[in-house]
PDB file of C-alpha atoms in Angstrom:
ATOM      1  CA  MET A1252     115.494  91.314  89.944  1.00 73.00           C
ATOM      2  CA  SER A1253     112.211  89.500  89.360  1.00 90.00           C
ATOM      3  CA  PHE A1254     111.020  86.410  91.073  1.00 97.00           C
ATOM      4  CA  VAL A1255     108.178  85.332  93.201  1.00 98.00           C
ATOM      5  CA  THR A1256     109.486  83.428  96.376  1.00 98.00           C
ATOM      6  CA  CYS A1257     106.659  80.636  95.675  1.00 98.00           C
ATOM      7  CA  ASP A1258     108.108  80.063  92.454  1.00 98.00           C
ATOM      8  CA  LEU A1259     111.613  79.637  94.064  1.00 98.00           C
ATOM      9  CA  CYS A1260     110.571  77.357  96.581  1.00 98.00           C
ATOM     10  CA  ASP A1261     108.379  75.218  93.894  1.00 98.00           C
ATOM     11  CA  ASP A1262     111.237  75.556  91.423  1.00 97.00           C
ATOM     12  CA  HIS A1263     114.297  74.387  94.498  1.00 97.00           C
ATOM     13  CA  PRO A1264     112.603  72.502  96.875  1.00 97.00           C
ATOM     14  CA  ASP A1265     116.062  71.087  98.379  1.00 97.00           C
ATOM     15  CA  HIS A1266     117.871  74.356  98.452  1.00 97.00           C
ATOM     16  CA  VAL A1267     115.296  76.555 100.240  1.00 98.00           C
ATOM     17  CA  GLN A1268     113.920  77.171 103.585  1.00 98.00           C
ATOM     18  CA  VAL A1269     110.561  79.011 104.334  1.00 98.00           C
ATOM     19  CA  CYS A1270     110.490  81.281 107.428  1.00 98.00           C
ATOM     20  CA  GLU A1271     107.418  81.123 109.294  1.00 98.00           C
ATOM     21  CA  PRO A1272     105.029  83.874 108.777  1.00 97.00           C
ATOM     22  CA  MET A1273     105.870  87.305 110.778  1.00 97.00           C
ATOM     23  CA  PHE A1274     106.961  89.850 108.154  1.00 98.00           C
ATOM     24  CA  ALA A1275     105.548  92.732 107.006  1.00 97.00           C
ATOM     25  CA  SER A1276     106.852  95.067 103.980  1.00 97.00           C
ATOM     26  CA  PHE A1277     108.080  98.731 104.688  1.00 98.00           C
ATOM     27  CA  GLY A1278     110.074  99.467 101.673  1.00 98.00           C
ATOM     28  CA  GLY A1279     109.408 100.623  98.235  1.00 97.00           C
ATOM     29  CA  ARG A1280     110.662  97.364  96.646  1.00 96.00           C
ATOM     30  CA  GLU A1281     108.264  94.781  97.281  1.00 92.00           C
ATOM     31  CA  ALA A1282     110.604  91.676  95.942  1.00 97.00           C
ATOM     32  CA  PHE A1283     114.241  91.726  96.636  1.00 98.00           C
ATOM     33  CA  GLY A1284     117.207  89.440  97.442  1.00 98.00           C
ATOM     34  CA  GLY A1285     120.837  88.379  97.662  1.00 98.00           C
ATOM     35  CA  GLU A1286     123.710  87.225  99.582  1.00 98.00           C
ATOM     36  CA  ILE A1287     123.393  86.982 103.675  1.00 98.00           C
ATOM     37  CA  VAL A1288     124.892  89.471 106.240  1.00 98.00           C
ATOM     38  CA  THR A1289     124.310  89.062 109.344  1.00 98.00           C
ATOM     39  CA  VAL A1290     123.418  91.552 112.444  1.00 98.00           C
ATOM     40  CA  LYS A1291     122.658  89.878 116.237  1.00 98.00           C
ATOM     41  CA  CYS A1292     121.772  93.030 118.490  1.00 97.00           C
ATOM     42  CA  HIS A1293     119.290  93.887 121.105  1.00 95.00           C
ATOM     43  CA  GLU A1294     117.426  97.239 121.252  1.00 96.00           C
ATOM     44  CA  ASP A1295     120.779  98.736 119.639  1.00 97.00           C
ATOM     45  CA  ASN A1296     121.288  99.607 116.029  1.00 97.00           C
ATOM     46  CA  SER A1297     124.983 100.688 116.515  1.00 97.00           C
ATOM     47  CA  ARG A1298     125.810  98.057 114.212  1.00 97.00           C
ATOM     48  CA  VAL A1299     122.810  98.104 111.685  1.00 98.00           C
ATOM     49  CA  LYS A1300     123.922 101.785 111.403  1.00 98.00           C
ATOM     50  CA  GLU A1301     127.627 100.876 110.781  1.00 97.00           C
ATOM     51  CA  LEU A1302     127.352  98.059 108.121  1.00 98.00           C
ATOM     52  CA  LEU A1303     124.210  99.844 105.870  1.00 98.00           C
ATOM     53  CA  ALA A1304     127.056 102.501 105.465  1.00 98.00           C
ATOM     54  CA  THR A1305     129.592 100.433 103.970  1.00 98.00           C
ATOM     55  CA  PRO A1306     129.003  99.103 100.082  1.00 98.00           C
ATOM     56  CA  GLY A1307     126.296  96.579  99.835  1.00 98.00           C
ATOM     57  CA  HIS A1308     125.465  95.530  96.346  1.00 98.00           C
ATOM     58  CA  GLY A1309     124.178  92.550  96.114  1.00 98.00           C
ATOM     59  CA  LYS A1310     123.039  91.792  99.525  1.00 98.00           C
ATOM     60  CA  VAL A1311     120.963  91.934 102.029  1.00 98.00           C
ATOM     61  CA  LEU A1312     121.236  93.312 105.836  1.00 98.00           C
ATOM     62  CA  VAL A1313     119.421  90.269 108.419  1.00 98.00           C
ATOM     63  CA  VAL A1314     118.791  91.830 111.523  1.00 98.00           C
ATOM     64  CA  ASP A1315     118.312  89.344 114.385  1.00 98.00           C
ATOM     65  CA  GLY A1316     116.822  92.048 117.218  1.00 98.00           C
ATOM     66  CA  GLY A1317     115.409  89.037 119.480  1.00 98.00           C
ATOM     67  CA  GLY A1318     111.770  90.255 118.386  1.00 97.00           C
ATOM     68  CA  SER A1319     111.642  93.003 120.321  1.00 97.00           C
ATOM     69  CA  LEU A1320     108.714  95.121 120.137  1.00 97.00           C
ATOM     70  CA  ARG A1321     110.228  98.070 122.370  1.00 97.00           C
ATOM     71  CA  CYS A1322     112.231 100.144 119.536  1.00 98.00           C
ATOM     72  CA  ALA A1323     113.079 100.657 116.285  1.00 98.00           C
ATOM     73  CA  LEU A1324     116.417  99.283 114.710  1.00 98.00           C
ATOM     74  CA  MET A1325     116.324 101.049 111.430  1.00 98.00           C
ATOM     75  CA  GLY A1326     114.459 104.050 110.393  1.00 98.00           C
ATOM     76  CA  ASP A1327     114.596 106.671 107.161  1.00 98.00           C
ATOM     77  CA  MET A1328     118.469 108.016 108.032  1.00 97.00           C
ATOM     78  CA  ILE A1329     119.503 104.551 108.138  1.00 98.00           C
ATOM     79  CA  GLY A1330     117.587 103.538 105.380  1.00 98.00           C
ATOM     80  CA  GLU A1331     118.658 106.274 103.127  1.00 98.00           C
ATOM     81  CA  SER A1332     122.535 105.084 103.617  1.00 98.00           C
ATOM     82  CA  ALA A1333     121.184 101.266 102.484  1.00 98.00           C
ATOM     83  CA  VAL A1334     120.162 103.123  99.507  1.00 98.00           C
ATOM     84  CA  GLN A1335     123.149 105.124  99.188  1.00 98.00           C
ATOM     85  CA  ASN A1336     125.250 101.930  99.620  1.00 98.00           C
ATOM     86  CA  GLY A1337     123.878  99.641  97.083  1.00 98.00           C
ATOM     87  CA  TRP A1338     121.888  97.141  99.204  1.00 98.00           C
ATOM     88  CA  GLU A1339     118.824  95.422  98.433  1.00 98.00           C
ATOM     89  CA  GLY A1340     117.347  95.150 101.231  1.00 98.00           C
ATOM     90  CA  VAL A1341     117.037  94.382 105.161  1.00 98.00           C
ATOM     91  CA  VAL A1342     114.962  91.780 107.077  1.00 98.00           C
ATOM     92  CA  ILE A1343     114.415  92.883 110.633  1.00 98.00           C
ATOM     93  CA  PHE A1344     113.544  90.422 113.560  1.00 98.00           C
ATOM     94  CA  GLY A1345     112.626  93.452 115.095  1.00 98.00           C
ATOM     95  CA  CYS A1346     110.851  97.209 113.926  1.00 98.00           C
ATOM     96  CA  VAL A1347     111.383  99.983 112.431  1.00 98.00           C
ATOM     97  CA  ARG A1348     110.517 103.597 112.088  1.00 98.00           C
ATOM     98  CA  ASP A1349     109.823 106.299 109.699  1.00 98.00           C
ATOM     99  CA  VAL A1350     107.341 104.008 107.862  1.00 98.00           C
ATOM    100  CA  ASP A1351     106.257 106.539 105.194  1.00 98.00           C
ATOM    101  CA  ALA A1352     109.956 107.409 104.207  1.00 98.00           C
ATOM    102  CA  LEU A1353     111.131 103.829 104.011  1.00 98.00           C
ATOM    103  CA  GLY A1354     107.894 102.834 101.506  1.00 98.00           C
ATOM    104  CA  ALA A1355     109.387 105.744  99.372  1.00 98.00           C
ATOM    105  CA  LEU A1356     113.234 104.235  99.033  1.00 98.00           C
ATOM    106  CA  ASP A1357     114.387 101.745  96.290  1.00 98.00           C
ATOM    107  CA  LEU A1358     115.104  99.191  99.652  1.00 98.00           C
ATOM    108  CA  GLY A1359     113.021  96.293 100.425  1.00 98.00           C
ATOM    109  CA  VAL A1360     112.186  96.220 104.439  1.00 98.00           C
ATOM    110  CA  GLN A1361     110.714  93.578 106.349  1.00 98.00           C
ATOM    111  CA  ALA A1362     110.109  93.911 109.608  1.00 98.00           C
ATOM    112  CA  VAL A1363     107.617  92.242 112.498  1.00 98.00           C
ATOM    113  CA  ALA A1364     106.282  95.905 113.423  1.00 98.00           C
ATOM    114  CA  ALA A1365     106.447  99.650 113.393  1.00 98.00           C
ATOM    115  CA  ILE A1366     106.834 101.821 116.481  1.00 98.00           C
ATOM    116  CA  PRO A1367     108.238 105.571 116.535  1.00 98.00           C
ATOM    117  CA  LEU A1368     110.422 105.117 119.339  1.00 97.00           C
ATOM    118  CA  LYS A1369     114.712 104.836 118.506  1.00 96.00           C
ATOM    119  CA  SER A1370     117.206 102.482 119.811  1.00 95.00           C
ATOM    120  CA  VAL A1371     119.799 103.569 122.153  1.00 89.00           C
ATOM    121  CA  ARG A1372     123.401 103.307 120.471  1.00 91.00           C
ATOM    122  CA  LYS A1373     125.833 101.848 122.674  1.00 92.00           C
ATOM    123  CA  GLY A1374     128.008 100.409 120.111  1.00 92.00           C
ATOM    124  CA  VAL A1375     126.585  96.476 121.063  1.00 91.00           C
ATOM    125  CA  GLY A1376     125.930  93.835 118.471  1.00 96.00           C
ATOM    126  CA  GLU A1377     127.674  90.852 116.918  1.00 97.00           C
ATOM    127  CA  THR A1378     128.249  91.028 113.203  1.00 97.00           C
ATOM    128  CA  ASN A1379     128.556  87.951 110.485  1.00 96.00           C
ATOM    129  CA  ILE A1380     127.398  85.133 112.663  1.00 98.00           C
ATOM    130  CA  PRO A1381     124.571  82.745 111.908  1.00 98.00           C
ATOM    131  CA  VAL A1382     121.442  83.892 113.329  1.00 98.00           C
ATOM    132  CA  THR A1383     118.415  81.814 114.218  1.00 98.00           C
ATOM    133  CA  PHE A1384     114.483  83.342 114.064  1.00 98.00           C
ATOM    134  CA  GLY A1385     111.357  82.043 112.327  1.00 98.00           C
ATOM    135  CA  GLY A1386     112.224  78.746 112.181  1.00 98.00           C
ATOM    136  CA  VAL A1387     115.443  79.158 109.776  1.00 98.00           C
ATOM    137  CA  THR A1388     119.217  79.681 110.378  1.00 98.00           C
ATOM    138  CA  PHE A1389     120.381  82.860 108.232  1.00 98.00           C
ATOM    139  CA  ARG A1390     123.948  82.049 107.551  1.00 98.00           C
ATOM    140  CA  PRO A1391     126.715  84.564 106.230  1.00 98.00           C
ATOM    141  CA  GLY A1392     127.324  83.679 102.264  1.00 97.00           C
ATOM    142  CA  GLU A1393     124.061  82.219 101.860  1.00 98.00           C
ATOM    143  CA  TYR A1394     120.906  84.196 100.134  1.00 98.00           C
ATOM    144  CA  VAL A1395     117.702  85.420 101.317  1.00 98.00           C
ATOM    145  CA  TYR A1396     114.779  86.631  99.299  1.00 98.00           C
ATOM    146  CA  ALA A1397     111.885  87.931 100.279  1.00 98.00           C
ATOM    147  CA  ASP A1398     108.453  89.186  98.716  1.00 98.00           C
ATOM    148  CA  ASN A1399     104.765  89.772  99.813  1.00 96.00           C
ATOM    149  CA  ASN A1400     104.535  86.276  99.930  1.00 97.00           C
ATOM    150  CA  GLY A1401     107.263  85.713 102.896  1.00 97.00           C
ATOM    151  CA  VAL A1402     111.130  85.424 103.418  1.00 98.00           C
ATOM    152  CA  ILE A1403     112.944  82.451 102.313  1.00 98.00           C
ATOM    153  CA  VAL A1404     116.621  81.671 102.880  1.00 98.00           C
ATOM    154  CA  ALA A1405     118.558  79.281  99.823  1.00 98.00           C
ATOM    155  CA  ASP A1406     121.766  77.701 100.238  1.00 97.00           C
ATOM    156  CA  LYS A1407     122.721  78.863  96.560  1.00 97.00           C
ATOM    157  CA  LYS A1408     121.825  81.755  94.501  1.00 97.00           C
ATOM    158  CA  LEU A1409     118.337  81.207  92.862  1.00 97.00           C
ATOM    159  CA  VAL A1410     118.391  84.474  91.045  1.00 94.00           C
TER     160      VAL A1410
END
């Protein structure tokens, strides 16, 4: 998949929303995109782990972690599971850990920050619901594209 989010915005202005700049790239893929699958969780990555262990070809997991900077919602082991299951990438409104290992994976990862502390798993979280952060709503079945210029949401497949 080859694209630049700037070009997608220019070519499809009526079909994209631009997320506020808040993310950094932590994965081995600098540009990634695909169909949106969502998780809403707060400091509990149970649902993140479960979903990334399922087939994800052509999909991106969008995680609304409430912007928490207190623990990581994904690390190297969950990232490796995502790669093994064909996920294109993960966008996390929250933190990641094991950043050197994540950077070596063939996976796009955009997150707010890194922190070494893992989350506590209590089995809490909602999946496949619209989530809103960064001034945009991410709806399951729509599309997200991310690169070093930013994260955009599209109401149709662009690439």
